[in-house]
Amino acid sequence: MAERVPVAVIGSAGFGGALGAMLVHRHPSLDLTAVTARTDAGTRHDELYPRYGVPLAMEQLDPDRIAEKARAALVAYPHKAAAPAVSALRERGLKVVDLSADFRLDQERYERWYQPHEAPELIGEAVYGLAEAHRDRIRGADLVAGPGCNSTAALLALLPLRDVIRDVVVDIKTGVSGAGREATPTTHFVSVTENANPYKTEGHRHSAELEQELGDGVRITFVPHLVPMDQGLLASCYVTTEPQLSSEEARALFERAYADEPFVDVIDSPPHTADVRDTNRCRVYVTTAGERVLAFAALDNLWKGAAGQAVQDLNLMLGLPETEGLE
Amino acid sequence: MAERVPVAVIGSAGFGGALGAMLVHRHPSLDLTAVTARTDAGTRHDELYPRYGVPLAMEQLDPDRIAEKARAALVAYPHKAAAPAVSALRERGLKVVDLSADFRLDQERYERWYQPHEAPELIGEAVYGLAEAHRDRIRGADLVAGPGCNSTAALLALLPLRDVIRDVVVDIKTGVSGAGREATPTTHFVSVTENANPYKTEGHRHSAELEQELGDGVRITFVPHLVPMDQGLLASCYVTTEPQLSSEEARALFERAYADEPFVDVIDSPPHTADVRDTNRCRVYVTTAGERVLAFAALDNLWKGAAGQAVQDLNLMLGLPETEGLE
Amino acid sequence: MAERVPVAVIGSAGFGGALGAMLVHRHPSLDLTAVTARTDAGTRHDELYPRYGVPLAMEQLDPDRIAEKARAALVAYPHKAAAPAVSALRERGLKVVDLSADFRLDQERYERWYQPHEAPELIGEAVYGLAEAHRDRIRGADLVAGPGCNSTAALLALLPLRDVIRDVVVDIKTGVSGAGREATPTTHFVSVTENANPYKTEGHRHSAELEQELGDGVRITFVPHLVPMDQGLLASCYVTTEPQLSSEEARALFERAYADEPFVDVIDSPPHTADVRDTNRCRVYVTTAGERVLAFAALDNLWKGAAGQAVQDLNLMLGLPETEGLE
Amino acid sequence: MAERVPVAVIGSAGFGGALGAMLVHRHPSLDLTAVTARTDAGTRHDELYPRYGVPLAMEQLDPDRIAEKARAALVAYPHKAAAPAVSALRERGLKVVDLSADFRLDQERYERWYQPHEAPELIGEAVYGLAEAHRDRIRGADLVAGPGCNSTAALLALLPLRDVIRDVVVDIKTGVSGAGREATPTTHFVSVTENANPYKTEGHRHSAELEQELGDGVRITFVPHLVPMDQGLLASCYVTTEPQLSSEEARALFERAYADEPFVDVIDSPPHTADVRDTNRCRVYVTTAGERVLAFAALDNLWKGAAGQAVQDLNLMLGLPETEGLE
């Protein structure tokens, strides 16, 4: 058996990082050698997340120590905090998948939606980690930016229409784990249960990823909604194409695009988030209604929308089978 | 004190009818004199719905007996079953609010979306019971058709734009009580929890109500989604107008339209279904994103989307204060 | 019509106080003249709680101003903070119902379970606000201590057995609103959903109320459990009596005890919390299993377990009908 | 690599059987060769349960065909239906783990709680499949009866106290998947959400398993409660022992009993069902309160309470590592 690649998970106390730690820990070709956390350092990971069974104590991030222990890292910090951590690990030669927004966008877009970039010199080498769009570039990359959960779902619903799409309304329904582990009025059980609500109607930063990936000629309206789920995300996309497509034509585009994709299923009826829970799969469905194409994608925001996709990227970067440790 | 008007609720064992029975029972100017049920006849209503506290036994529908006891009725039967019941009660002179689809549409539309109509002779006298659009006609009506829950929310989000709307995507998020009390694979707790899914993407019958109310020149794409809630409904409407509107212009239209509406609140931020639960209120919010107008409406599908709206209609038909018994 | 009694709600931003404000606002014989909040002062109450529709701005507590505006107050502060506020209002002559633990226990018990008492001189005049046990004393009281939600349910399940009970296991299942509005890791949606867990197994302070009310000869084991509900509380009580009772004997004791109680229903099958949601009712059921008596009580922790019961107490203190404003 | 053992899952359309099919499918040493279903025969399993990814069509049960394809079977039929199926498979030489109640009890107990037994001649060879109690006998068995989910949790909380227990109250909180896949009024989302309720207070059949396993000298009071969860089960056990134990003594008994158990964790604080979701683990906690010992056990009712435990048993019966395919 080949030696397993030593991997660290930076920021393993949050929801995405915790799942990343679990996936690396169980991965047949990876060896989880370190997990870090900012406020929970000192605690064992499996005390905080017993289900995941990661038997390591979380440590404070010390890039030198991590570089001694690991050849690759998943970084699961919030944006802005991620860039310096990524930079420190890249300087020490680690391959990195970053789950934050810091390396998803070109500098101009990033600074328009976020803030001045903390490590602009690295933007050039970063590859947008949607394997279904950039598999070959991910294979050769040292730094991959894991796409946002909303963007992943929307892009998987839209990529097959890339050449014909002119206008799209993206209406997202997302579970609460996407809002992170911090206890806030928004994440209080009493706020979430029996509730559905749009948020960031003034513009959500994930739409910048759509613009970048779909090209400037596409008009995008993007509104996320919070619904009472833990994990799960559904993107409903209402698309105007040119030329107009029949259901069969739209369907054919999807089948062609995803014929060989290991994690995307083109199905015959509308997708349910429950059907992909705790999997790295994305289920997509396309049909038409009047002149519009309707495309739906369901995924688990923590898996295919974050940590699962990050491991998929890592597999590609390390020359491992793309689906290893994810089935 | 004026004498209270005797009212019967036909089909009081379903979710909508049960709430209707409770609202009539507590209404200061109405007297709930009979409740009927098809399969649950013989059972006391407050055994089936203890929270509602209606201390009457449910009886089988006998139009003659109902006509002796009541001057008005709420009919909460499924479509197709409703028309003959309504017909029998109208023949005996009762004023009727029907919660089914049977009298919402003109005959041509109805038969296109449903089936041959069981009482076409009554369609002409029926008024579409959206008070915010047809208050004066409801006042004079003997038969009012309660709008669908989805349609109510969508129309309240769209009516102020009536003169300028050209195209709209209506994306609905609805709770499970809208699917009725019948136990089906769709309503099983395990099917609903941690799930969000589109349904009837091939066309939902409530969109026919939108077409009828908004006029034929409007292109409508309408997709409902089931989310893990009991009561609650959110309509997210993505509108193309001509001319294009600014946020301020859109907002002004809404404030003008709803200035005097007792149950519609134009608010400054996206509405939450939890904020209207167990109330007859609808909260609407309008903004713009790029060239589109975004309009959102949240209501409780059993209240403003069904039984509460029916009582609002009944108040108008009987010359009572419109909000009586609903606050 | 008699003049309405002006009432203030102190601490109206928390879940219990907010419901209290709504109940006073809608009460036909009470006039809600002021609502206060500590951190949310300045905000309108109906912005924070749109469902409740209380159209007042929350103010900082100023006892002199409150005394000008109100003759009675509900105080919904956390324990320890409540005592000084109650003291300030009592000094100014207001009748007070306090929802905290500060006046529920004799000083010795209180200081054993909580901390040194902030206003011990008032303990003597306080009456424990369980109307089903102390109705007459509440009628004459100026200061009433609203029982804990867990204690209310447990006591209503146990009071009819008072003369025969020797030992009881009280196993509580409670919704999250009982933990308060503060966002904490415990109240995060992701922590609560798909979870059930015991807490405070080392001893819960509400058991002190049971000891005080049931008398020292009763051995009490008391364990609360958090389950994924918003509002609702179920007490399952496993009782050893002396002499041993048959089901019929136990049932007879319950029917006698609660024959005239307006808010307690003795039912024929196990109670469901959903059946009392948003009501001031408590549903109780008693049976036997082997040598034990099993007694169950379901209530809404915010209503009969807090604010509803407080208004019931206030009605008694003010000479109003006990059920007014609560049906 | 050793050849994989061919295994069939009988009744794979229900919740327990479906998970069993998934676990066998992914098991490194087992080969899932057939799945059967009664009403869903003809459907692919991964259409019904996409998350589980079992790429087989469900067939009608034909014992001869199953015997050609498989050397062992999991039977996940309801009780009474299971016995004849088990009998047919045993006649053909297959090793069987039965998830129903049919072989858990001696004939006298079974017929007292259920109905006349359909295959009494097999009762003698059946071993009660709680590995923590009967590991050696399971190893040599051809027929193992998977314990009930409630019983598994309760027994794991109680077995270490076996020699000293005199009386116990077992209060169970269980998720809805335990009630099965059938759509009933009880499993309707609207019935389950915001609800907690005791059921079968007149006696639950799983208590017979406790009596059998703990011995006749123990007085057992057993009440299950339904709470709004999908998967998960918590047993809260209130135990009177003789002699009385200190916390330390109780804890020592648990640590000794479970020191080498691969799936039972003795923890330092009350267990949460969320922490074992989708795992085969059981987390137990013991403490004391006054004279009683309090013991809690949390597990996933579909895993350790049904299909996971069945695979654990199958591993033992087939001489495979006990934890294989379950981590």
PDB file of N, CA and C in Angstrom, chain B residues 112-172:
ATOM      1  N   ARG B 112     -59.886  23.581 -17.797  1.00  0.00           N
ATOM      2  CA  ARG B 112     -58.554  23.307 -18.317  1.00  0.00           C
ATOM      3  C   ARG B 112     -57.659  22.728 -17.211  1.00  0.00           C
ATOM      4  N   TRP B 113     -57.748  23.277 -16.007  1.00  0.00           N
ATOM      5  CA  TRP B 113     -56.836  22.878 -14.935  1.00  0.00           C
ATOM      6  C   TRP B 113     -57.401  21.774 -14.044  1.00  0.00           C
ATOM      7  N   TYR B 114     -58.707  21.707 -13.934  1.00  0.00           N
ATOM      8  CA  TYR B 114     -59.304  20.729 -13.011  1.00  0.00           C
ATOM      9  C   TYR B 114     -60.072  19.679 -13.794  1.00  0.00           C
ATOM     10  N   GLN B 115     -61.401  19.766 -13.836  1.00  0.00           N
ATOM     11  CA  GLN B 115     -62.210  18.761 -14.517  1.00  0.00           C
ATOM     12  C   GLN B 115     -63.525  19.432 -14.882  1.00  0.00           C
ATOM     13  N   PRO B 116     -64.428  18.748 -15.545  1.00  0.00           N
ATOM     14  CA  PRO B 116     -65.734  19.355 -15.828  1.00  0.00           C
ATOM     15  C   PRO B 116     -66.348  19.895 -14.540  1.00  0.00           C
ATOM     16  N   HIS B 117     -66.931  21.071 -14.626  1.00  0.00           N
ATOM     17  CA  HIS B 117     -67.418  21.734 -13.417  1.00  0.00           C
ATOM     18  C   HIS B 117     -68.741  21.121 -12.973  1.00  0.00           C
ATOM     19  N   GLU B 118     -68.931  20.967 -11.666  1.00  0.00           N
ATOM     20  CA  GLU B 118     -70.117  20.310 -11.126  1.00  0.00           C
ATOM     21  C   GLU B 118     -71.298  21.266 -10.963  1.00  0.00           C
ATOM     22  N   ALA B 119     -71.047  22.538 -11.001  1.00  0.00           N
ATOM     23  CA  ALA B 119     -72.148  23.495 -10.784  1.00  0.00           C
ATOM     24  C   ALA B 119     -71.872  24.781 -11.554  1.00  0.00           C
ATOM     25  N   PRO B 120     -71.743  24.666 -12.859  1.00  0.00           N
ATOM     26  CA  PRO B 120     -71.315  25.830 -13.647  1.00  0.00           C
ATOM     27  C   PRO B 120     -72.265  27.013 -13.543  1.00  0.00           C
ATOM     28  N   GLU B 121     -73.521  26.735 -13.232  1.00  0.00           N
ATOM     29  CA  GLU B 121     -74.493  27.827 -13.175  1.00  0.00           C
ATOM     30  C   GLU B 121     -74.180  28.815 -12.056  1.00  0.00           C
ATOM     31  N   LEU B 122     -73.355  28.397 -11.088  1.00  0.00           N
ATOM     32  CA  LEU B 122     -73.042  29.294  -9.970  1.00  0.00           C
ATOM     33  C   LEU B 122     -71.800  30.141 -10.211  1.00  0.00           C
ATOM     34  N   ILE B 123     -71.022  29.777 -11.222  1.00  0.00           N
ATOM     35  CA  ILE B 123     -69.749  30.469 -11.424  1.00  0.00           C
ATOM     36  C   ILE B 123     -69.960  31.969 -11.589  1.00  0.00           C
ATOM     37  N   GLY B 124     -71.034  32.312 -12.284  1.00  0.00           N
ATOM     38  CA  GLY B 124     -71.266  33.724 -12.562  1.00  0.00           C
ATOM     39  C   GLY B 124     -71.452  34.588 -11.332  1.00  0.00           C
ATOM     40  N   GLU B 125     -72.056  34.038 -10.310  1.00  0.00           N
ATOM     41  CA  GLU B 125     -72.303  34.865  -9.128  1.00  0.00           C
ATOM     42  C   GLU B 125     -71.133  34.882  -8.148  1.00  0.00           C
ATOM     43  N   ALA B 126     -70.144  34.000  -8.369  1.00  0.00           N
ATOM     44  CA  ALA B 126     -69.038  33.903  -7.413  1.00  0.00           C
ATOM     45  C   ALA B 126     -68.062  35.064  -7.577  1.00  0.00           C
ATOM     46  N   VAL B 127     -67.613  35.596  -6.456  1.00  0.00           N
ATOM     47  CA  VAL B 127     -66.614  36.665  -6.463  1.00  0.00           C
ATOM     48  C   VAL B 127     -65.311  36.100  -5.899  1.00  0.00           C
ATOM     49  N   TYR B 128     -64.205  36.457  -6.524  1.00  0.00           N
ATOM     50  CA  TYR B 128     -62.883  36.006  -6.058  1.00  0.00           C
ATOM     51  C   TYR B 128     -62.554  36.761  -4.768  1.00  0.00           C
ATOM     52  N   GLY B 129     -62.353  35.982  -3.696  1.00  0.00           N
ATOM     53  CA  GLY B 129     -62.383  36.587  -2.371  1.00  0.00           C
ATOM     54  C   GLY B 129     -61.108  37.247  -1.874  1.00  0.00           C
ATOM     55  N   LEU B 130     -60.400  37.918  -2.747  1.00  0.00           N
ATOM     56  CA  LEU B 130     -59.234  38.670  -2.289  1.00  0.00           C
ATOM     57  C   LEU B 130     -59.696  40.094  -2.002  1.00  0.00           C
ATOM     58  N   ALA B 131     -59.945  40.383  -0.745  1.00  0.00           N
ATOM     59  CA  ALA B 131     -60.539  41.671  -0.377  1.00  0.00           C
ATOM     60  C   ALA B 131     -59.697  42.838  -0.894  1.00  0.00           C
ATOM     61  N   GLU B 132     -58.387  42.656  -0.917  1.00  0.00           N
ATOM     62  CA  GLU B 132     -57.510  43.739  -1.329  1.00  0.00           C
ATOM     63  C   GLU B 132     -57.714  44.087  -2.807  1.00  0.00           C
ATOM     64  N   ALA B 133     -58.365  43.192  -3.560  1.00  0.00           N
ATOM     65  CA  ALA B 133     -58.642  43.476  -4.969  1.00  0.00           C
ATOM     66  C   ALA B 133     -60.125  43.688  -5.257  1.00  0.00           C
ATOM     67  N   HIS B 134     -60.972  43.032  -4.512  1.00  0.00           N
ATOM     68  CA  HIS B 134     -62.397  43.004  -4.871  1.00  0.00           C
ATOM     69  C   HIS B 134     -63.312  43.304  -3.682  1.00  0.00           C
ATOM     70  N   ARG B 135     -62.878  44.161  -2.820  1.00  0.00           N
ATOM     71  CA  ARG B 135     -63.643  44.399  -1.582  1.00  0.00           C
ATOM     72  C   ARG B 135     -65.110  44.730  -1.855  1.00  0.00           C
ATOM     73  N   ASP B 136     -65.340  45.653  -2.776  1.00  0.00           N
ATOM     74  CA  ASP B 136     -66.726  46.096  -2.962  1.00  0.00           C
ATOM     75  C   ASP B 136     -67.614  44.987  -3.506  1.00  0.00           C
ATOM     76  N   ARG B 137     -67.086  44.208  -4.415  1.00  0.00           N
ATOM     77  CA  ARG B 137     -67.896  43.116  -4.953  1.00  0.00           C
ATOM     78  C   ARG B 137     -68.138  42.031  -3.906  1.00  0.00           C
ATOM     79  N   ILE B 138     -67.156  41.806  -3.048  1.00  0.00           N
ATOM     80  CA  ILE B 138     -67.359  40.816  -1.973  1.00  0.00           C
ATOM     81  C   ILE B 138     -68.493  41.274  -1.054  1.00  0.00           C
ATOM     82  N   ARG B 139     -68.524  42.584  -0.785  1.00  0.00           N
ATOM     83  CA  ARG B 139     -69.583  43.115   0.107  1.00  0.00           C
ATOM     84  C   ARG B 139     -70.972  42.736  -0.383  1.00  0.00           C
ATOM     85  N   GLY B 140     -71.153  42.754  -1.679  1.00  0.00           N
ATOM     86  CA  GLY B 140     -72.489  42.463  -2.196  1.00  0.00           C
ATOM     87  C   GLY B 140     -72.711  41.018  -2.573  1.00  0.00           C
ATOM     88  N   ALA B 141     -71.734  40.180  -2.331  1.00  0.00           N
ATOM     89  CA  ALA B 141     -71.815  38.820  -2.887  1.00  0.00           C
ATOM     90  C   ALA B 141     -72.551  37.853  -1.976  1.00  0.00           C
ATOM     91  N   ASP B 142     -73.123  36.830  -2.588  1.00  0.00           N
ATOM     92  CA  ASP B 142     -73.706  35.710  -1.842  1.00  0.00           C
ATOM     93  C   ASP B 142     -72.792  34.491  -1.872  1.00  0.00           C
ATOM     94  N   LEU B 143     -71.895  34.476  -2.826  1.00  0.00           N
ATOM     95  CA  LEU B 143     -70.948  33.359  -2.944  1.00  0.00           C
ATOM     96  C   LEU B 143     -69.560  33.928  -3.215  1.00  0.00           C
ATOM     97  N   VAL B 144     -68.660  33.604  -2.337  1.00  0.00           N
ATOM     98  CA  VAL B 144     -67.282  34.073  -2.491  1.00  0.00           C
ATOM     99  C   VAL B 144     -66.367  32.864  -2.541  1.00  0.00           C
ATOM    100  N   ALA B 145     -65.403  32.915  -3.457  1.00  0.00           N
ATOM    101  CA  ALA B 145     -64.424  31.841  -3.601  1.00  0.00           C
ATOM    102  C   ALA B 145     -63.134  32.274  -2.930  1.00  0.00           C
ATOM    103  N   GLY B 146     -62.786  31.611  -1.855  1.00  0.00           N
ATOM    104  CA  GLY B 146     -61.532  31.945  -1.177  1.00  0.00           C
ATOM    105  C   GLY B 146     -60.351  31.605  -2.066  1.00  0.00           C
ATOM    106  N   PRO B 147     -59.444  32.552  -2.285  1.00  0.00           N
ATOM    107  CA  PRO B 147     -58.277  32.311  -3.141  1.00  0.00           C
ATOM    108  C   PRO B 147     -57.375  31.204  -2.585  1.00  0.00           C
ATOM    109  N   GLY B 148     -56.606  30.589  -3.448  1.00  0.00           N
ATOM    110  CA  GLY B 148     -55.607  29.626  -3.008  1.00  0.00           C
ATOM    111  C   GLY B 148     -54.554  30.304  -2.150  1.00  0.00           C
ATOM    112  N   CYS B 149     -53.921  29.524  -1.291  1.00  0.00           N
ATOM    113  CA  CYS B 149     -52.934  30.118  -0.384  1.00  0.00           C
ATOM    114  C   CYS B 149     -51.757  30.689  -1.157  1.00  0.00           C
ATOM    115  N   ASN B 150     -51.268  29.905  -2.133  1.00  0.00           N
ATOM    116  CA  ASN B 150     -50.147  30.397  -2.941  1.00  0.00           C
ATOM    117  C   ASN B 150     -50.535  31.664  -3.694  1.00  0.00           C
ATOM    118  N   SER B 151     -51.738  31.643  -4.259  1.00  0.00           N
ATOM    119  CA  SER B 151     -52.185  32.787  -5.058  1.00  0.00           C
ATOM    120  C   SER B 151     -52.345  34.018  -4.188  1.00  0.00           C
ATOM    121  N   THR B 152     -52.864  33.839  -2.984  1.00  0.00           N
ATOM    122  CA  THR B 152     -53.036  34.993  -2.107  1.00  0.00           C
ATOM    123  C   THR B 152     -51.700  35.689  -1.877  1.00  0.00           C
ATOM    124  N   ALA B 153     -50.694  34.905  -1.515  1.00  0.00           N
ATOM    125  CA  ALA B 153     -49.391  35.513  -1.241  1.00  0.00           C
ATOM    126  C   ALA B 153     -48.824  36.163  -2.497  1.00  0.00           C
ATOM    127  N   ALA B 154     -48.878  35.432  -3.603  1.00  0.00           N
ATOM    128  CA  ALA B 154     -48.299  35.977  -4.833  1.00  0.00           C
ATOM    129  C   ALA B 154     -49.038  37.237  -5.263  1.00  0.00           C
ATOM    130  N   LEU B 155     -50.357  37.210  -5.190  1.00  0.00           N
ATOM    131  CA  LEU B 155     -51.110  38.386  -5.636  1.00  0.00           C
ATOM    132  C   LEU B 155     -50.859  39.585  -4.730  1.00  0.00           C
ATOM    133  N   LEU B 156     -50.754  39.347  -3.431  1.00  0.00           N
ATOM    134  CA  LEU B 156     -50.485  40.494  -2.563  1.00  0.00           C
ATOM    135  C   LEU B 156     -49.095  41.070  -2.832  1.00  0.00           C
ATOM    136  N   ALA B 157     -48.182  40.218  -3.310  1.00  0.00           N
ATOM    137  CA  ALA B 157     -46.859  40.732  -3.691  1.00  0.00           C
ATOM    138  C   ALA B 157     -46.879  41.427  -5.046  1.00  0.00           C
ATOM    139  N   LEU B 158     -47.881  41.143  -5.852  1.00  0.00           N
ATOM    140  CA  LEU B 158     -47.845  41.629  -7.234  1.00  0.00           C
ATOM    141  C   LEU B 158     -48.891  42.689  -7.567  1.00  0.00           C
ATOM    142  N   LEU B 159     -49.979  42.733  -6.842  1.00  0.00           N
ATOM    143  CA  LEU B 159     -51.055  43.647  -7.234  1.00  0.00           C
ATOM    144  C   LEU B 159     -50.608  45.103  -7.377  1.00  0.00           C
ATOM    145  N   PRO B 160     -49.766  45.598  -6.486  1.00  0.00           N
ATOM    146  CA  PRO B 160     -49.375  47.003  -6.656  1.00  0.00           C
ATOM    147  C   PRO B 160     -48.611  47.246  -7.955  1.00  0.00           C
ATOM    148  N   LEU B 161     -48.109  46.181  -8.571  1.00  0.00           N
ATOM    149  CA  LEU B 161     -47.338  46.317  -9.813  1.00  0.00           C
ATOM    150  C   LEU B 161     -48.194  46.026 -11.042  1.00  0.00           C
ATOM    151  N   ARG B 162     -49.459  45.839 -10.807  1.00  0.00           N
ATOM    152  CA  ARG B 162     -50.371  45.378 -11.849  1.00  0.00           C
ATOM    153  C   ARG B 162     -50.262  46.119 -13.174  1.00  0.00           C
ATOM    154  N   ASP B 163     -50.065  47.413 -13.109  1.00  0.00           N
ATOM    155  CA  ASP B 163     -50.071  48.183 -14.359  1.00  0.00           C
ATOM    156  C   ASP B 163     -48.758  48.106 -15.118  1.00  0.00           C
ATOM    157  N   VAL B 164     -47.721  47.635 -14.469  1.00  0.00           N
ATOM    158  CA  VAL B 164     -46.399  47.679 -15.107  1.00  0.00           C
ATOM    159  C   VAL B 164     -45.767  46.299 -15.282  1.00  0.00           C
ATOM    160  N   ILE B 165     -46.352  45.285 -14.673  1.00  0.00           N
ATOM    161  CA  ILE B 165     -45.728  43.957 -14.713  1.00  0.00           C
ATOM    162  C   ILE B 165     -45.831  43.345 -16.104  1.00  0.00           C
ATOM    163  N   ARG B 166     -44.701  42.765 -16.554  1.00  0.00           N
ATOM    164  CA  ARG B 166     -44.680  42.097 -17.857  1.00  0.00           C
ATOM    165  C   ARG B 166     -44.355  40.613 -17.707  1.00  0.00           C
ATOM    166  N   ASP B 167     -43.526  40.312 -16.717  1.00  0.00           N
ATOM    167  CA  ASP B 167     -43.025  38.949 -16.563  1.00  0.00           C
ATOM    168  C   ASP B 167     -42.715  38.740 -15.089  1.00  0.00           C
ATOM    169  N   VAL B 168     -43.017  37.534 -14.600  1.00  0.00           N
ATOM    170  CA  VAL B 168     -42.701  37.280 -13.202  1.00  0.00           C
ATOM    171  C   VAL B 168     -42.370  35.807 -12.971  1.00  0.00           C
ATOM    172  N   VAL B 169     -41.336  35.603 -12.169  1.00  0.00           N
ATOM    173  CA  VAL B 169     -41.058  34.278 -11.610  1.00  0.00           C
ATOM    174  C   VAL B 169     -41.579  34.289 -10.183  1.00  0.00           C
ATOM    175  N   VAL B 170     -42.491  33.369  -9.875  1.00  0.00           N
ATOM    176  CA  VAL B 170     -43.024  33.239  -8.518  1.00  0.00           C
ATOM    177  C   VAL B 170     -42.469  31.942  -7.926  1.00  0.00           C
ATOM    178  N   ASP B 171     -41.654  32.087  -6.906  1.00  0.00           N
ATOM    179  CA  ASP B 171     -41.051  30.923  -6.247  1.00  0.00           C
ATOM    180  C   ASP B 171     -41.638  30.858  -4.836  1.00  0.00           C
ATOM    181  N   ILE B 172     -42.432  29.821  -4.607  1.00  0.00           N
ATOM    182  CA  ILE B 172     -43.174  29.681  -3.350  1.00  0.00           C
ATOM    183  C   ILE B 172     -42.466  28.701  -2.418  1.00  0.00           C
TER     184      ILE B 172
END
